[in-house]
Short mmCIF file of C-alpha atoms in Angstrom, two decimals:
data_model
loop_
_atom_site.label_atom_id
_atom_site.label_comp_id
_atom_site.label_asym_id
_atom_site.label_seq_id
_atom_site.Cartn_x
_atom_site.Cartn_y
_atom_site.Cartn_z
CA MET A 1 -4.38 17.57 -12.97
CA SER A 2 -3.63 14.02 -13.94
CA ASP A 3 -0.18 14.58 -15.41
CA GLU A 4 2.59 12.30 -14.18
CA GLY A 5 3.79 13.24 -10.72
CA THR A 6 0.66 15.08 -9.64
CA PRO A 7 -1.55 13.95 -6.74
CA ALA A 8 -4.13 12.72 -9.22
CA SER A 9 -1.74 10.24 -10.77
CA ALA A 10 -0.53 9.26 -7.31
CA ALA A 11 -4.02 8.29 -6.22
CA SER A 12 -4.96 6.43 -9.42
CA SER A 13 -1.67 4.60 -9.99
CA GLU A 14 -0.38 3.94 -6.47
CA SER A 15 -3.45 3.58 -4.20
CA GLY A 16 -4.39 0.26 -5.71
CA GLY A 17 -0.86 -1.01 -5.08
CA ALA A 18 -0.78 0.10 -1.51
CA ALA A 19 -2.18 -3.23 -0.39
CA ALA A 20 0.59 -5.19 -2.08
CA GLY A 21 2.97 -7.28 0.02
CA SER A 22 2.40 -9.10 3.29
CA GLY A 23 0.36 -7.73 6.20
CA GLN A 24 3.49 -7.76 8.32
CA GLU A 25 5.35 -5.60 5.80
CA ALA A 26 2.52 -3.04 5.81
CA LEU A 27 2.43 -3.08 9.59
CA ASP A 28 6.21 -2.57 9.87
CA ALA A 29 6.05 0.34 7.41
CA ALA A 30 3.18 1.89 9.34
CA ILE A 31 5.09 1.67 12.63
CA GLU A 32 8.12 3.27 11.08
CA ARG A 33 6.07 6.16 9.62
CA ALA A 34 4.30 6.71 12.94
CA GLU A 35 7.49 7.40 14.89
CA SER A 36 7.03 11.18 14.39
CA THR A 37 3.23 11.28 14.51
CA SER A 38 2.08 8.76 17.12
CA SER A 39 2.14 11.19 20.06
CA ARG A 40 -0.13 13.77 18.35
CA ASN A 41 -3.91 13.80 18.53
CA VAL A 42 -6.89 16.12 18.22
CA SER A 43 -7.73 18.29 21.23
CA ASN A 44 -10.73 17.55 23.47
CA LEU A 45 -12.38 19.88 25.97
CA PRO A 46 -13.06 18.27 29.40
CA GLY A 47 -16.42 17.81 31.05
CA LEU A 48 -18.53 15.82 28.55
CA PRO A 49 -20.10 12.52 29.68
CA LEU A 50 -18.91 10.98 26.38
CA ALA A 51 -15.81 9.20 25.16
CA ASP A 52 -13.09 11.51 23.81
CA GLU A 53 -12.86 12.04 20.08
CA THR A 54 -9.57 10.61 18.81
CA ALA A 55 -7.68 10.65 15.53
CA ASN A 56 -4.97 8.43 17.01
CA LEU A 57 -5.73 4.72 17.17
CA ARG A 58 -3.19 4.38 20.07
CA GLN A 59 -5.21 6.76 22.24
CA GLY A 60 -8.82 7.07 23.39
CA PRO A 61 -11.61 4.50 22.90
CA ASP A 62 -11.17 1.36 20.83
CA LEU A 63 -12.24 1.58 17.18
CA HIS A 64 -15.63 0.00 16.64
CA PRO A 65 -15.14 -3.41 14.98
CA GLY A 66 -17.58 -2.43 12.20
CA LEU A 67 -15.09 0.21 10.99
CA LEU A 68 -12.11 -2.08 10.28
CA GLY A 69 -12.63 -1.59 6.54
CA LEU A 70 -12.00 2.15 7.00
CA LEU A 71 -9.29 1.93 9.73
CA PRO A 72 -6.39 3.28 7.56
CA LEU A 73 -8.21 6.57 7.14
CA VAL A 74 -8.10 7.50 10.80
CA GLY A 75 -5.59 10.29 11.52
CA VAL A 76 -4.82 13.97 10.78
CA TRP A 77 -3.57 14.51 7.22
CA ARG A 78 -1.87 17.66 5.86
CA GLY A 79 -0.54 18.46 2.41
CA GLU A 80 -1.12 20.30 -0.86
CA GLY A 81 -3.06 19.78 -4.04
CA GLU A 82 -4.45 21.16 -7.25
CA GLY A 83 -7.95 22.54 -7.79
CA HIS A 84 -10.08 23.96 -10.56
CA ASP A 85 -13.07 26.29 -10.24
CA GLU A 86 -14.76 28.96 -12.31
CA SER A 87 -11.68 31.18 -12.00
CA GLY A 88 -9.34 28.49 -13.34
CA ASP A 89 -6.64 26.23 -11.94
CA TYR A 90 -5.10 26.92 -8.50
CA HIS A 91 -2.86 25.40 -5.85
CA PHE A 92 -4.10 24.76 -2.31
CA GLY A 93 -3.16 23.49 1.10
CA GLN A 94 -5.38 21.16 3.06
CA GLN A 95 -5.93 19.45 6.46
CA ILE A 96 -8.23 16.50 6.86
CA ILE A 97 -9.17 15.09 10.28
CA VAL A 98 -10.64 11.60 10.42
CA SER A 99 -11.56 10.64 13.97
CA HIS A 100 -13.90 8.40 16.03
CA ASP A 101 -15.38 8.14 19.52
CA GLY A 102 -15.90 4.38 19.69
CA GLN A 103 -19.27 4.47 17.89
CA ASN A 104 -19.82 2.87 14.48
CA PHE A 105 -18.93 5.84 12.30
CA LEU A 106 -15.94 8.04 11.43
CA SER A 107 -16.09 11.82 11.74
CA TRP A 108 -14.66 13.79 8.78
CA GLN A 109 -13.47 17.37 8.83
CA SER A 110 -11.64 19.11 5.98
CA ARG A 111 -10.31 22.65 5.59
CA SER A 112 -8.38 24.01 2.64
CA TRP A 113 -6.75 27.31 1.63
CA LYS A 114 -5.56 28.71 -1.65
CA LEU A 115 -1.79 29.25 -2.21
CA ASN A 116 -0.21 31.92 -4.32
CA GLY A 117 2.54 31.43 -6.89
CA GLU A 118 5.19 31.33 -4.17
CA GLY A 119 3.32 28.60 -2.28
CA GLU A 120 2.19 30.97 0.52
CA PHE A 121 -1.29 31.37 1.97
CA SER A 122 -3.63 33.45 -0.22
CA GLU A 123 -7.13 33.01 1.07
CA PRO A 124 -9.45 30.38 2.69
CA ASP A 125 -10.96 27.91 0.30
CA LEU A 126 -13.27 24.92 0.93
CA ARG A 127 -14.57 23.53 4.21
CA GLU A 128 -16.60 20.36 4.75
CA ALA A 129 -17.70 17.97 7.49
CA GLY A 130 -19.40 14.61 7.50
CA PHE A 131 -19.53 10.99 8.62
CA TRP A 132 -18.36 7.66 7.10
CA ARG A 133 -20.06 4.30 7.67
CA ILE A 134 -19.39 0.87 6.15
CA GLY A 135 -21.75 -2.08 6.20
CA GLU A 136 -21.20 -5.78 6.48
CA ASP A 137 -21.47 -5.95 2.67
CA ASP A 138 -18.66 -3.42 2.41
CA GLU A 139 -20.92 -0.67 1.11
CA ILE A 140 -19.70 2.73 2.22
CA GLU A 141 -21.99 5.63 3.12
CA PHE A 142 -20.46 9.10 3.27
CA VAL A 143 -22.73 11.98 4.35
CA LEU A 144 -21.04 15.30 3.59
CA THR A 145 -21.96 18.91 4.34
CA HIS A 146 -20.13 21.85 2.73
CA ALA A 147 -19.85 25.29 4.26
CA SER A 148 -21.05 26.69 0.92
CA GLY A 149 -24.51 25.20 1.60
CA ILE A 150 -24.29 21.91 -0.27
CA VAL A 151 -25.18 18.48 1.24
CA GLU A 152 -24.09 15.27 -0.48
CA LEU A 153 -24.68 11.54 0.06
CA TYR A 154 -21.96 9.33 -1.40
CA TYR A 155 -22.07 5.53 -1.77
CA GLY A 156 -19.05 3.40 -2.63
CA LYS A 157 -16.91 0.31 -2.06
CA PRO A 158 -13.36 -0.41 -1.05
CA VAL A 159 -11.07 -0.92 -4.05
CA SER A 160 -8.51 -2.59 -1.81
CA GLN A 161 -7.60 -2.60 1.91
CA THR A 162 -6.21 0.91 1.48
CA ALA A 163 -8.32 2.49 -1.34
CA TRP A 164 -11.96 3.58 -1.49
CA GLU A 165 -14.07 4.80 -4.45
CA LEU A 166 -17.28 6.76 -3.94
CA GLN A 167 -19.90 8.61 -6.00
CA THR A 168 -22.80 10.85 -5.12
CA ASP A 169 -26.29 9.52 -4.98
CA VAL A 170 -27.87 12.81 -3.84
CA VAL A 171 -26.66 16.45 -4.08
CA ILE A 172 -28.74 19.09 -2.33
CA ARG A 173 -27.96 22.81 -2.29
CA ALA A 174 -29.27 25.73 -0.33
CA LYS A 175 -30.70 28.77 -2.23
CA SER A 176 -27.53 30.74 -1.49
CA SER A 177 -25.08 28.01 -2.55
CA PRO A 178 -23.42 27.68 -6.01
CA LEU A 179 -24.55 25.09 -8.48
CA ALA A 180 -22.94 21.67 -8.00
CA GLY A 181 -23.16 18.58 -10.15
CA ALA A 182 -22.74 14.92 -9.19
CA ALA A 183 -19.27 13.86 -8.12
CA LYS A 184 -16.92 10.92 -7.80
CA ARG A 185 -14.06 10.57 -5.31
CA LEU A 186 -11.18 8.08 -5.07
CA TYR A 187 -9.09 7.90 -1.89
CA GLY A 188 -6.03 5.74 -1.44
CA LEU A 189 -2.96 5.38 0.74
CA VAL A 190 0.20 5.66 -1.38
CA GLU A 191 2.53 2.70 -0.72
CA GLN A 192 5.70 4.78 -0.54
CA GLY A 193 5.37 7.02 2.52
CA GLY A 194 1.81 6.11 3.40
CA ALA A 195 0.38 9.45 2.27
CA LEU A 196 -3.36 9.86 1.66
CA ALA A 197 -3.96 10.74 -2.01
CA TYR A 198 -7.33 11.53 -3.56
CA VAL A 199 -9.03 12.71 -6.73
CA GLU A 200 -12.47 14.36 -7.02
CA GLU A 201 -14.22 14.64 -10.38
CA ARG A 202 -17.50 16.55 -10.74
CA ILE A 203 -20.11 17.12 -13.47
CA ASP A 204 -19.72 20.58 -14.97
CA PRO A 205 -22.56 22.77 -16.44
CA ASP A 206 -22.01 21.06 -19.83
CA GLY A 207 -22.69 17.63 -18.30
CA ASP A 208 -19.04 16.47 -18.49
CA LEU A 209 -17.25 14.73 -15.66
CA VAL A 210 -14.13 16.84 -15.13
CA PRO A 211 -11.30 16.96 -12.54
CA ARG A 212 -12.15 19.27 -9.64
CA LEU A 213 -9.62 18.49 -6.84
CA SER A 214 -6.60 16.28 -6.28
CA ALA A 215 -4.15 16.21 -3.37
CA LYS A 216 -1.53 14.19 -1.57
CA LEU A 217 -1.59 14.56 2.24
CA ASN A 218 0.93 13.30 4.70
CA ARG A 219 0.05 11.89 8.08
CA TYR A 220 0.46 14.62 10.72
CA ALA A 221 -1.03 12.77 13.71
CA GLY A 222 -2.05 9.20 14.47
#
């Protein structure tokens, strides 16, 4: 999954370079990319005595100042990637929603689905939800719950202004869930186009750290 041109190589080779250039150049590029996505946002049901959840920094409550180190993640991201499980390699589609409500955390929701050889929907795949925090020392905490019954706690650090590297400290599974080893994740915004690319590696039953997931997701909203 790390061959040239795959999402894995995009995350490892381009995410670190996404912070290159002046801040104004990055801002100008973001404004240009947002022309088709800035009016979209996640839906909210009325009637709650709470601030609306937003995945669009132009709408809703202001982002908590403690989250500036994670600001580029906020948005709705859609794209495709490559996965590997006990049945072998496969292609998948994915949507990730990173939102906030003005409090000092980001909400994370991810859904993916397997694609057949023609690139069409085959069956639902993975689903996960969690929360990101980042401290004054730039340490990131990512609490993640999987629909399969696995709960993980990741810790990590920013690699740059637009890249973040994490690894699990704790992996807990329910009796009904599959076995799962420790994992590492690298997220980064690709300089050309501003897509969110990532790679997940996970310990297999033999104790080896092997590629599990990689994808490149374009901004859909925000």
